[in-house]
Each structure stands twice: as structure tokens, then as C-alpha cells.
């Protein structure tokens, strides 16, 4: 401890002051003396004493109260209280306000110096600890700030647009990719409602779908031909995250591919019709032997398969290209009964049992009846096709919060978990499909396109070997909402 430390004596008792002065001077401490409150405040303002020694009665005031007030401002200042009349309550009160130690008469120089040294040592320890803590906290704060800066840099350099919205769709964060996409410049938009800042119908419907928990992928198109795929996901306790990925080049490639497939499929149809026509004529121009008849049968089956594939491709092209058909108010139960009538022969042929559950008063849907029939044909047709003879098929419709929920379940082979995420892709067939079950892998892609066009959702639940359940959720027709939307 360097002995040049300054000790401030706030003592007004002429009998003991010289004793303290002498003891401290002998130990080479600097000493300052305050004989009243004003002098005490002045010295504390002008100097930084290492220790304050104050008597319990200081100029008719209470040394403990003065100490309490000082410790509020200077919590690390060690204070020694000289107690003129020792009482347990005084010692307790002194410790409660944070006084380091008390000195009681009879005073001896040794006692004074031990108490002074101890208080200074303790203050030194507390000082060291405080400095270490400040250093540690500062370092961890610096680390946090660095991490935040890194995150900010990453956020600002992400090529995809990212918007984070808080309550009431107020903007919390928005990266430069979004500013560029919507030409927002550098305007200050934090805290504003996103729809006041960005006026785009697709963004509006994306947020509407998010709040209605509907399909949450939307394409945001611009007049200059740019297209973004926008998705919305809830962030717990914060709000929503919208991400936007530019897909202009994918759209172009997809369009070229669709045009190509459409042209090829269209051109394939006429020769196929011709082949089928001539095959039908063969046995009319002369008797065929059994082998020739079998060959003709095989040609016919193959031509039918190719024709089905071409028709699927043309359907998919039409649906993906947007709706050609008119949207009208349709009743799902009517279309479902029609589909079931058409598929009845197949169900009887495989001796399967079908169970249909339709609640009364299913709300109508707004759409093209042909598309809805294609959707049901494919889903129920698949259940019949993949479920072995004698199996069970269940079709259930439920209505929940303005949504119509259709479930098609079967007791068939199910779909391996690894295949489930891909079965809605074009030409994808699961790995457990057996050879004699024909298919192009386009049916579910058609169903998915239709469901997407209706702003609905579709998914499959399946345990391998224990059947599959396809669930489709479609928004029910609500004239007040839907009539305002573009067709
Ligand atoms: P496909 O013409 O092959 O039936 P889909 O697109 O309709 O094509 O279906 C894709 C794949 O999903 C099928 O090949 C099959 O592996 C699987 N799948 C579809 N429905 C079922 C079902 N009900 N049970 C088991 N697997 C199914």
C-alpha cells in the first residue's frame, strides 16, 4: 500500500483529532481534515481520498447518515466510523449502510492503524475485482457488438430479400436486396407498416395468407419482367419473416420447357391417334392368330399409356400456365360423387371397400370444376391403384375456420419417408412402386399445381407398409373476400 494515500478525517472532536493525525502522519499518510459538512463536501469534490474516517456525531449530524449519502455517490469509498458511545445498534446500522469498520474508544494507535490498513486493503481488493469485472464485461460486450456487426454485414449482403416484421406488420429490419427490388432508396422506413411502404398486391395477399395460415408462397412479379418467389414464416415472439428470392431466370427456363413440352405433346397426339386407329382396323382386314392378337393388345395398351402421359403433360402445361378455365362457384360434394361414380368400376374390380364421410352443408369453393375433378380423380385414383385388392379407402371432408379439408386415406403400401418430400415433383415415382403399377409420376404434380392455384395446401402422411393419407386444405368461398381478388 503506498503510504502517500490521502486519508480524510471528518472529526470535530478536539480530543481525538490530534491522535488520528499523529498516527496517520507517523505511517506517512497524507491527511486532510474536514471540521464541518461544507468542508467535507469541498474536499471530496477536489480530491479523491483513499479512506474517510468520520465520527458518529459530526457537527450535530449523524455520521452514519452522512456516510449513507456519500456511499450512494461513491460506493467504493471505504469509510471508518469512530463511535463515541458504543451501542450494538450503531454497529449494526453502520454495517447496513456499507461502512467498512468501526473504531471504539479507548483508542490506541495500533488499533487505529490496523483498522485503516484493513479497510484500505479491502477497498483495494474490491477495486481490483471491480476493474476485472468491468474488463470482462467490456470484453464480452465488445464480442457481442462484433457478432452483431458481423450479423448485420451478413444480413446486408444476403442476395435474397429479407424483411422482418413486428406487430401490426411494422418493419423491424429490411435488407438492401429488398430496397433494390422495390426501388425504396435510402428512405427511413423502420417502424412503418410494410403495406404503407411497399404497395404490391402480391405482398398484400402473402400477408393475408400468413394471417389466415394458408399457403404462404407467392410470386411477386414486376412490370419489367422480374419475378420473385416470396415466402412468409412466423418468428415466435417477434412477428414474421418474409424472404424473397429472384426466380426470373427460372421462370424463363420453365416457360421455354413448358412451351417445348406443350408443342411436343401436341404434335404427338395426332400420330398416336393414327396408330390407335390402324391397330383397331387390323382384325377387320383379315383374321389374326392368337399371337398377333396378343401383340395388337400390347400395342394398344402402350399407345393408351403414352396417350395418358401426353394428356397429363398437356394438362400440367395448361394448369401451370395459369387458369384457362372460368372460375365458378362449385360444390365439392357434387364433384366428389361424380368422381366416385366414375371410379366405381375400378373399386369393384379390385374388391376394395370405400368409406366416404361428408358433413352436411360443405361450403362451396370458387374454381374450375374440371380442375377439382382432376384433383379428386388423381388422389382417389392413386389410392385405388396402389392399394392391393380387398384394401380399404377412406375419403373424408371436414370444414374448419373457413377452410375445406379433404383427406384421402388408404391401406396400401405407403410411401418411404425419403420419397415423401419429392412425390409432388414431376415424373417422381417412389422407390417402392412395383413394376406392374403403371404411372407417369405426373398425377400429384398436377394436383399440387391445382391446389397451389387455389391458394391451398397439400401434404402426405404415411408410415411405410401402413397406407398413406393425402390432405388437401382449400379456402372456402367467401364472397366478401374473394370477389375483390383478381381471378
Ligand atoms: P403416378 O403416375 O406414378 O401414380 P403420381 O404423381 O400420381 O404418379 O404419384 C407419384 C408417386 O407417389 C407414385 O409413383 C407413388 O410412388 C406415390 N404415391 C402416390 N399416391 C400413392 C398412394 N396412395 N399410395 C402409395 N404411393 C403413392
Coordinates of C-alpha atoms and ligand atoms in Angstrom, one line a residue:
X1 CA 0.0 0.0 0.0
X2 CA 1.7 3.3 -1.0
X3 CA 1.8 5.4 2.1
X4 CA 1.1 8.7 0.2
X5 CA -2.7 7.7 0.2
X6 CA -4.9 10.5 1.3
X7 CA -7.0 9.9 4.4
X8 CA -9.8 12.4 5.1
X9 CA -10.7 12.9 8.7
X10 CA -14.2 14.2 9.3
X11 CA -13.8 14.6 13.1
X12 CA -14.8 17.7 15.1
X13 CA -13.8 16.4 18.5
X14 CA -10.6 18.2 19.5
X15 CA -9.7 15.5 22.0
X16 CA -9.3 12.7 19.5
X17 CA -8.4 14.5 16.2
X18 CA -4.7 15.0 17.2
X19 CA -4.4 11.3 18.0
X20 CA -5.6 10.3 14.5
X21 CA -3.4 12.9 12.8
X22 CA -0.4 11.7 14.7
X23 CA -1.0 8.1 14.0
X24 CA -1.5 8.6 10.3
X25 CA 1.4 11.0 9.9
X26 CA 3.7 8.5 11.6
X27 CA 2.7 6.0 9.0
X28 CA 3.3 8.5 6.2
X29 CA -0.3 9.0 5.1
X30 CA -1.4 12.4 3.8
X31 CA -4.1 13.8 5.9
X32 CA -7.0 16.2 5.1
X33 CA -9.3 17.5 7.8
X34 CA -12.9 18.5 7.5
X35 CA -14.4 20.1 10.5
X36 CA -17.9 20.6 9.1
X37 CA -20.2 19.3 6.4
X38 CA -19.3 22.0 3.9
X39 CA -15.6 21.4 4.2
X40 CA -16.2 17.6 3.9
X41 CA -18.1 18.1 0.6
X42 CA -15.5 20.6 -0.7
X43 CA -12.5 18.2 0.0
X44 CA -14.4 15.3 -1.6
X45 CA -15.1 17.4 -4.7
X46 CA -11.5 18.5 -5.1
X47 CA -9.6 15.3 -4.1
X48 CA -10.0 11.6 -4.1
X49 CA -9.3 10.3 -0.6
X50 CA -8.4 6.7 -0.3
X51 CA -10.3 6.5 3.1
X52 CA -12.7 8.6 5.1
X53 CA -12.7 8.5 8.9
X54 CA -15.9 10.1 10.3
X55 CA -17.2 10.2 13.8
X56 CA -20.7 9.0 14.6
X57 CA -21.7 12.5 15.7
X58 CA -20.3 15.1 13.3
X59 CA -21.3 18.6 13.8
X60 CA -24.6 17.5 15.5
X61 CA -25.3 15.4 12.4
X62 CA -25.2 11.7 12.2
X63 CA -22.0 10.2 10.8
X64 CA -24.0 7.2 9.6
X65 CA -26.5 9.2 7.6
X66 CA -23.7 11.3 6.1
X67 CA -21.9 8.1 5.2
X68 CA -25.0 6.6 3.7
X69 CA -25.5 9.6 1.5
X70 CA -21.8 9.6 0.4
X71 CA -21.8 5.9 -0.4
X72 CA -24.8 6.5 -2.7
X73 CA -22.5 8.7 -4.8
X74 CA -19.1 6.9 -4.2
X75 CA -19.9 3.3 -3.5
X76 CA -16.3 2.2 -3.5
X77 CA -15.1 4.8 -0.9
X78 CA -14.0 2.9 2.3
X79 CA -15.4 4.6 5.4
X80 CA -14.3 4.1 9.1
X81 CA -16.8 5.2 11.7
X82 CA -15.4 6.5 15.0
X83 CA -18.1 5.5 17.6
X84 CA -18.1 7.8 20.7
X85 CA -20.6 5.7 22.6
X86 CA -20.6 2.1 21.6
X87 CA -24.0 0.6 21.1
X88 CA -24.9 -2.7 19.2
X89 CA -27.5 -0.7 17.2
X90 CA -24.9 1.7 16.0
X91 CA -22.6 -1.0 14.7
X92 CA -25.5 -2.7 13.0
X93 CA -26.7 0.5 11.4
X94 CA -23.1 1.2 10.3
X95 CA -22.7 -2.2 8.6
X96 CA -26.1 -1.9 7.0
X97 CA -25.2 1.3 5.1
X98 CA -21.9 -0.2 4.0
X99 CA -19.4 1.4 6.4
X100 CA -16.2 -0.7 6.3
X101 CA -15.4 -0.8 10.0
X102 CA -16.0 0.9 13.3
X103 CA -13.5 2.2 15.9
X104 CA -14.4 2.4 19.5
X105 CA -12.8 4.1 22.5
X106 CA -10.4 3.6 24.2
X107 CA -8.4 4.4 21.1
X108 CA -4.9 3.0 20.7
X109 CA -2.7 3.9 17.8
X110 CA -2.2 0.2 16.9
X111 CA -6.0 -0.3 16.7
X112 CA -6.4 2.8 14.5
X113 CA -3.7 1.7 12.1
X114 CA -4.8 -1.9 11.9
X115 CA -8.3 -0.8 11.0
X116 CA -7.0 1.8 8.5
X117 CA -4.8 -0.8 6.8
X118 CA -7.6 -3.4 6.7
X119 CA -10.1 -1.0 5.2
X120 CA -7.6 0.1 2.6
X121 CA -6.7 -3.5 1.8
X122 CA -10.3 -4.4 1.4
X123 CA -11.0 -1.4 -0.7
X124 CA -8.1 -2.3 -2.9
X125 CA -9.5 -5.9 -3.3
X126 CA -12.9 -4.5 -4.2
X127 CA -11.3 -2.1 -6.6
X128 CA -9.3 -4.8 -8.3
X129 CA -12.4 -7.1 -8.5
X130 CA -14.4 -4.2 -10.0
X131 CA -11.8 -3.4 -12.6
X132 CA -11.5 -7.1 -13.5
X133 CA -15.3 -7.3 -13.8
X134 CA -15.5 -4.1 -15.9
X135 CA -12.8 -5.5 -18.2
X136 CA -14.6 -8.9 -18.5
X137 CA -18.0 -7.3 -19.2
X138 CA -16.4 -4.8 -21.6
X139 CA -14.7 -7.7 -23.5
X140 CA -17.9 -9.7 -23.6
X141 CA -19.8 -6.6 -24.8
X142 CA -17.2 -6.0 -27.5
X143 CA -17.6 -9.6 -28.6
X144 CA -21.4 -9.2 -28.7
X145 CA -21.0 -6.0 -30.7
X146 CA -18.6 -7.7 -33.1
X147 CA -21.1 -10.6 -33.5
X148 CA -23.9 -8.1 -34.1
X149 CA -21.8 -6.2 -36.7
X150 CA -21.0 -9.5 -38.4
X151 CA -24.7 -10.4 -38.5
X152 CA -25.5 -7.0 -39.8
X153 CA -22.9 -7.4 -42.6
X154 CA -24.2 -10.8 -43.5
X155 CA -27.8 -9.6 -43.4
X156 CA -26.9 -6.7 -45.7
X157 CA -25.0 -8.9 -48.1
X158 CA -27.7 -11.7 -48.5
X159 CA -28.7 -11.7 -52.1
X160 CA -32.2 -12.8 -51.2
X161 CA -34.5 -10.1 -49.9
X162 CA -35.3 -10.4 -46.2
X163 CA -38.0 -8.4 -44.3
X164 CA -38.6 -8.9 -40.6
X165 CA -41.9 -7.6 -39.4
X166 CA -43.1 -7.0 -35.8
X167 CA -46.6 -6.4 -34.5
X168 CA -49.1 -5.0 -37.0
X169 CA -46.7 -5.7 -39.8
X170 CA -44.4 -2.9 -38.7
X171 CA -40.9 -3.1 -40.3
X172 CA -38.2 -4.1 -37.9
X173 CA -35.5 -5.0 -40.4
X174 CA -35.2 -4.9 -44.2
X175 CA -32.1 -5.6 -46.2
X176 CA -30.7 -3.8 -49.2
X177 CA -31.9 -6.6 -51.6
X178 CA -35.5 -5.6 -50.7
X179 CA -34.7 -1.9 -51.1
X180 CA -33.3 -2.6 -54.5
X181 CA -36.2 -4.9 -55.6
X182 CA -38.8 -2.3 -54.7
X183 CA -36.7 0.8 -55.5
X184 CA -37.0 2.1 -52.0
X185 CA -33.8 4.1 -52.0
X186 CA -32.4 5.0 -48.6
X187 CA -35.6 6.4 -47.0
X188 CA -36.1 5.8 -43.3
X189 CA -38.8 3.2 -43.1
X190 CA -38.2 1.4 -39.7
X191 CA -41.4 1.1 -37.7
X192 CA -43.7 1.8 -40.6
X193 CA -46.4 -0.6 -41.8
X194 CA -44.9 -2.6 -44.7
X195 CA -48.0 -2.1 -46.8
X196 CA -47.7 1.7 -46.5
X197 CA -44.1 1.4 -47.8
X198 CA -44.5 -1.3 -50.4
X199 CA -47.7 -1.3 -52.5
X200 CA -47.8 -4.6 -54.2
X201 CA -50.9 -6.8 -54.4
X202 CA -48.9 -10.0 -54.1
X203 CA -47.3 -8.8 -50.8
X204 CA -50.8 -7.9 -49.6
X205 CA -52.1 -11.4 -50.3
X206 CA -48.9 -13.0 -48.9
X207 CA -49.6 -11.3 -45.6
X208 CA -53.3 -12.1 -45.7
X209 CA -52.5 -15.8 -46.3
X210 CA -50.0 -15.7 -43.5
X211 CA -52.5 -14.4 -41.0
X212 CA -55.1 -16.9 -42.3
X213 CA -52.4 -19.7 -42.0
X214 CA -52.9 -20.5 -45.7
X215 CA -50.5 -21.3 -48.4
X216 CA -47.6 -18.9 -47.8
X217 CA -45.6 -18.9 -51.1
X218 CA -46.3 -16.2 -53.5
X219 CA -44.8 -14.9 -56.7
X220 CA -44.1 -11.2 -56.8
X221 CA -43.9 -10.0 -60.4
X222 CA -42.8 -6.6 -61.7
X223 CA -43.7 -4.8 -64.9
X224 CA -40.1 -5.1 -66.1
X225 CA -40.4 -8.9 -66.1
X226 CA -38.6 -9.7 -62.8
X227 CA -40.2 -12.4 -60.7
X228 CA -39.5 -13.2 -57.0
X229 CA -40.7 -16.1 -55.0
X230 CA -41.7 -14.8 -51.6
X231 CA -42.3 -16.9 -48.5
X232 CA -43.6 -15.9 -45.1
X233 CA -42.8 -17.6 -41.9
X234 CA -43.8 -16.7 -38.3
X235 CA -41.0 -15.9 -35.8
X236 CA -42.1 -16.6 -32.3
X237 CA -42.4 -13.5 -30.0
X238 CA -41.4 -11.2 -32.9
X239 CA -43.7 -11.4 -35.8
X240 CA -43.0 -12.5 -39.4
X241 CA -40.0 -13.1 -41.7
X242 CA -40.5 -12.6 -45.4
X243 CA -37.8 -13.9 -47.7
X244 CA -37.8 -13.2 -51.4
X245 CA -35.7 -15.0 -54.0
X246 CA -35.4 -13.8 -57.6
X247 CA -36.6 -16.6 -59.9
X248 CA -36.8 -14.6 -63.1
X249 CA -34.3 -16.8 -65.0
X250 CA -36.0 -20.0 -63.6
X251 CA -39.4 -18.7 -64.9
X252 CA -37.9 -18.1 -68.3
X253 CA -36.4 -21.6 -68.4
X254 CA -39.6 -23.1 -67.1
X255 CA -41.6 -21.2 -69.7
X256 CA -39.3 -22.5 -72.5
X257 CA -39.5 -26.0 -71.2
X258 CA -43.3 -25.8 -70.9
X259 CA -43.6 -24.4 -74.4
X260 CA -41.4 -27.2 -75.7
X261 CA -43.3 -30.0 -73.8
X262 CA -46.6 -28.5 -74.9
X263 CA -45.5 -28.4 -78.6
X264 CA -44.1 -31.9 -78.5
X265 CA -47.1 -33.4 -76.7
X266 CA -49.4 -31.6 -79.1
X267 CA -47.6 -33.0 -82.1
X268 CA -47.5 -36.5 -80.6
X269 CA -51.2 -36.7 -80.3
X270 CA -52.1 -37.0 -84.0
X271 CA -49.7 -39.8 -84.8
X272 CA -50.8 -41.6 -81.6
X273 CA -54.5 -41.3 -82.7
X274 CA -53.4 -42.7 -86.2
X275 CA -51.6 -45.7 -84.6
X276 CA -54.6 -46.5 -82.4
X277 CA -56.9 -46.2 -85.5
X278 CA -54.9 -48.6 -87.6
X279 CA -54.4 -51.0 -84.7
X280 CA -58.2 -51.1 -84.3
X281 CA -58.6 -51.8 -88.0
X282 CA -56.1 -54.8 -88.1
X283 CA -58.6 -57.6 -87.3
X284 CA -61.1 -56.1 -89.7
X285 CA -58.8 -56.7 -92.7
X286 CA -58.2 -60.3 -92.0
X287 CA -58.2 -62.9 -89.3
X288 CA -55.4 -62.6 -86.7
X289 CA -53.9 -65.6 -85.0
X290 CA -53.6 -65.6 -81.2
X291 CA -50.1 -64.4 -81.1
X292 CA -50.9 -61.5 -83.5
X293 CA -53.9 -60.6 -81.3
X294 CA -51.7 -60.5 -78.2
X295 CA -49.2 -58.3 -80.0
X296 CA -52.1 -55.9 -81.0
X297 CA -53.3 -55.9 -77.4
X298 CA -49.9 -54.9 -76.2
X299 CA -49.6 -52.1 -78.8
X300 CA -53.0 -50.8 -77.8
X301 CA -52.0 -50.8 -74.0
X302 CA -48.8 -49.0 -74.8
X303 CA -50.5 -46.4 -77.0
X304 CA -53.0 -45.8 -74.2
X305 CA -50.2 -45.3 -71.7
X306 CA -48.4 -42.8 -74.0
X307 CA -51.7 -41.0 -74.7
X308 CA -52.4 -40.7 -70.9
X309 CA -48.9 -39.3 -70.4
X310 CA -49.3 -36.8 -73.3
X311 CA -52.7 -35.8 -71.8
X312 CA -51.1 -35.4 -68.4
X313 CA -48.3 -33.2 -69.8
X314 CA -50.8 -31.1 -71.7
X315 CA -53.0 -30.7 -68.5
X316 CA -50.0 -29.8 -66.4
X317 CA -48.8 -27.2 -69.0
X318 CA -52.3 -25.6 -69.0
X319 CA -52.5 -25.5 -65.2
X320 CA -49.0 -24.2 -64.7
X321 CA -49.6 -21.6 -67.4
X322 CA -52.5 -20.2 -65.3
X323 CA -56.1 -20.9 -65.4
X324 CA -57.7 -21.1 -68.8
X325 CA -61.0 -22.2 -67.4
X326 CA -63.5 -20.0 -65.8
X327 CA -63.7 -19.9 -62.0
X328 CA -67.2 -20.5 -60.8
X329 CA -68.8 -21.4 -57.5
X330 CA -68.6 -25.1 -57.2
X331 CA -69.8 -27.7 -54.7
X332 CA -67.2 -30.2 -53.7
X333 CA -69.7 -32.9 -52.7
X334 CA -71.2 -32.9 -56.3
X335 CA -67.8 -33.2 -57.9
X336 CA -66.8 -35.9 -55.4
X337 CA -69.9 -38.0 -56.1
X338 CA -69.2 -37.7 -59.9
X339 CA -65.6 -38.9 -59.4
X340 CA -66.7 -41.8 -57.2
X341 CA -69.3 -42.9 -59.8
X342 CA -66.5 -42.9 -62.5
X343 CA -64.1 -44.8 -60.4
X344 CA -66.7 -47.3 -59.1
X345 CA -65.8 -50.0 -61.6
X346 CA -62.2 -49.9 -60.7
X347 CA -63.1 -50.2 -57.0
X348 CA -65.4 -53.1 -57.7
X349 CA -62.8 -54.7 -59.9
X350 CA -60.2 -54.7 -57.1
X351 CA -62.9 -55.6 -54.5
X352 CA -61.9 -52.7 -52.4
X353 CA -64.0 -51.1 -49.7
X354 CA -64.5 -47.4 -49.9
X355 CA -65.8 -45.3 -47.0
X356 CA -67.0 -41.7 -47.6
X357 CA -67.7 -39.2 -44.8
X358 CA -69.2 -35.9 -46.0
X359 CA -70.6 -33.4 -43.4
X360 CA -73.8 -31.6 -44.3
X361 CA -73.5 -28.1 -45.7
X362 CA -70.0 -28.1 -47.0
X363 CA -69.2 -24.6 -48.1
X364 CA -68.7 -24.0 -51.8
X365 CA -65.4 -23.4 -53.4
X366 CA -64.5 -21.0 -56.1
X367 CA -62.8 -22.6 -59.0
X368 CA -62.9 -24.6 -62.2
X369 CA -64.9 -27.9 -61.8
X370 CA -62.6 -29.6 -64.3
X371 CA -59.5 -28.9 -62.2
X372 CA -61.2 -30.0 -59.0
X373 CA -62.3 -33.2 -60.6
X374 CA -58.7 -33.8 -61.9
X375 CA -57.5 -33.3 -58.3
X376 CA -60.0 -35.9 -56.9
X377 CA -59.5 -38.3 -59.8
X378 CA -55.8 -38.3 -59.2
X379 CA -55.9 -38.6 -55.4
X380 CA -58.6 -41.3 -55.2
X381 CA -57.4 -43.0 -58.4
X382 CA -53.9 -43.3 -56.8
X383 CA -55.4 -44.9 -53.7
X384 CA -57.2 -47.4 -55.8
X385 CA -54.2 -48.0 -58.0
X386 CA -51.6 -48.5 -55.2
X387 CA -53.9 -50.3 -52.7
X388 CA -53.9 -54.1 -53.2
X389 CA -57.2 -56.0 -53.9
X390 CA -59.6 -56.0 -51.0
X391 CA -58.0 -53.0 -49.3
X392 CA -59.6 -50.0 -47.6
X393 CA -60.0 -46.5 -48.9
X394 CA -61.4 -43.6 -47.0
X395 CA -62.5 -40.2 -48.2
X396 CA -63.3 -37.6 -45.6
X397 CA -64.3 -33.9 -45.8
X398 CA -64.2 -31.6 -42.8
X399 CA -64.8 -27.9 -42.5
X400 CA -62.8 -25.7 -40.2
X401 CA -62.5 -22.0 -39.9
X402 CA -63.4 -21.1 -43.4
X403 CA -61.3 -24.0 -44.9
X404 CA -62.5 -27.2 -46.5
X405 CA -60.2 -30.1 -45.6
X406 CA -60.2 -33.2 -47.8
X407 CA -58.5 -36.4 -46.6
X408 CA -57.9 -39.4 -48.9
X409 CA -56.5 -42.4 -47.0
X410 CA -55.8 -46.0 -48.0
X411 CA -54.5 -49.2 -46.5
X412 CA -51.9 -49.5 -49.3
X413 CA -48.1 -49.9 -49.2
X414 CA -47.5 -46.3 -48.0
X415 CA -44.6 -44.1 -49.2
X416 CA -41.0 -44.4 -47.9
X417 CA -40.1 -41.3 -45.8
X418 CA -37.2 -40.4 -48.1
X419 CA -39.6 -40.2 -51.1
X420 CA -42.3 -38.2 -49.4
X421 CA -40.8 -34.8 -49.9
X422 CA -40.5 -35.5 -53.7
X423 CA -43.7 -37.2 -54.7
X424 CA -45.3 -33.9 -55.8
X425 CA -42.4 -33.3 -58.3
X426 CA -42.9 -34.0 -61.9
X427 CA -42.1 -37.6 -63.0
X428 CA -41.2 -38.6 -59.5
X429 CA -42.2 -42.2 -58.5
X430 CA -41.5 -43.6 -55.1
X431 CA -38.9 -46.3 -54.7
X432 CA -41.4 -48.9 -53.5
X433 CA -43.6 -48.7 -56.6
X434 CA -44.0 -52.2 -58.1
X435 CA -43.4 -52.7 -61.8
X436 CA -46.9 -53.7 -62.8
X437 CA -48.4 -50.5 -61.4
X438 CA -48.3 -48.1 -64.3
X439 CA -47.9 -44.4 -63.9
X440 CA -46.1 -41.3 -65.3
X441 CA -45.3 -39.6 -62.0
X442 CA -47.3 -36.6 -63.1
X443 CA -50.6 -37.0 -61.3
X444 CA -49.5 -35.5 -58.0
X445 CA -47.6 -32.7 -59.8
X446 CA -51.0 -31.8 -61.4
X447 CA -52.8 -32.0 -58.1
X448 CA -50.2 -29.8 -56.5
X449 CA -50.4 -27.2 -59.2
X450 CA -54.2 -27.1 -58.9
X451 CA -54.0 -26.8 -55.1
X452 CA -51.4 -24.0 -55.4
X453 CA -53.6 -22.2 -57.8
X454 CA -56.4 -22.2 -55.2
X455 CA -54.0 -20.9 -52.5
X456 CA -54.4 -24.2 -50.7
X457 CA -52.0 -26.7 -49.1
X458 CA -51.4 -30.4 -49.7
X459 CA -49.3 -32.9 -47.8
X460 CA -49.0 -36.6 -47.3
X461 CA -48.7 -38.6 -44.0
X462 CA -47.6 -42.1 -44.4
X463 CA -45.9 -44.9 -42.5
X464 CA -44.3 -47.4 -44.8
X465 CA -46.4 -50.5 -45.1
X466 CA -49.4 -48.9 -43.4
X467 CA -51.1 -46.8 -46.1
X468 CA -51.0 -43.1 -47.0
X469 CA -53.2 -40.1 -46.2
X470 CA -53.2 -37.2 -48.5
X471 CA -54.7 -34.0 -47.0
X472 CA -55.8 -31.0 -49.1
X473 CA -56.8 -27.7 -47.4
X474 CA -58.7 -25.3 -49.6
X475 CA -60.1 -21.9 -48.7
X476 CA -63.9 -21.9 -48.7
X477 CA -65.7 -19.4 -50.9
X478 CA -66.2 -16.2 -49.1
X479 CA -67.9 -13.7 -51.4
X480 CA -66.8 -10.6 -49.4
X481 CA -63.1 -11.6 -49.7
X482 CA -62.8 -13.4 -52.9
X483 CA -64.8 -11.1 -55.2
X484 CA -62.3 -8.4 -54.6
X485 CA -59.3 -10.6 -55.7
X486 CA -58.2 -10.8 -59.3
X487 CA -59.3 -14.0 -61.0
Ligands
LIG1 P1 -48.0 -42.0 -60.7 O1 -48.4 -41.8 -62.1 O2 -46.7 -42.7 -60.6 O3 -49.1 -42.6 -59.9 P2 -48.3 -39.6 -59.1 O4 -47.7 -38.3 -59.4 O5 -49.7 -39.7 -59.0 O6 -47.7 -40.6 -60.2 O7 -47.7 -40.2 -57.8 C1 -46.3 -40.0 -57.6 C2 -45.8 -41.2 -56.7 O8 -46.3 -41.1 -55.4 C3 -46.3 -42.6 -57.2 O9 -45.4 -43.0 -58.2 C4 -46.2 -43.4 -56.0 O10 -44.9 -43.8 -55.7 C5 -46.6 -42.4 -54.9 N1 -48.0 -42.5 -54.5 C6 -49.0 -41.6 -54.9 N2 -50.1 -42.0 -54.3 C7 -49.9 -43.1 -53.5 C8 -50.7 -43.9 -52.6 N3 -51.9 -43.6 -52.4 N4 -50.0 -44.9 -52.0 C9 -48.7 -45.2 -52.2 N5 -47.9 -44.4 -53.0 C10 -48.5 -43.4 -53.7

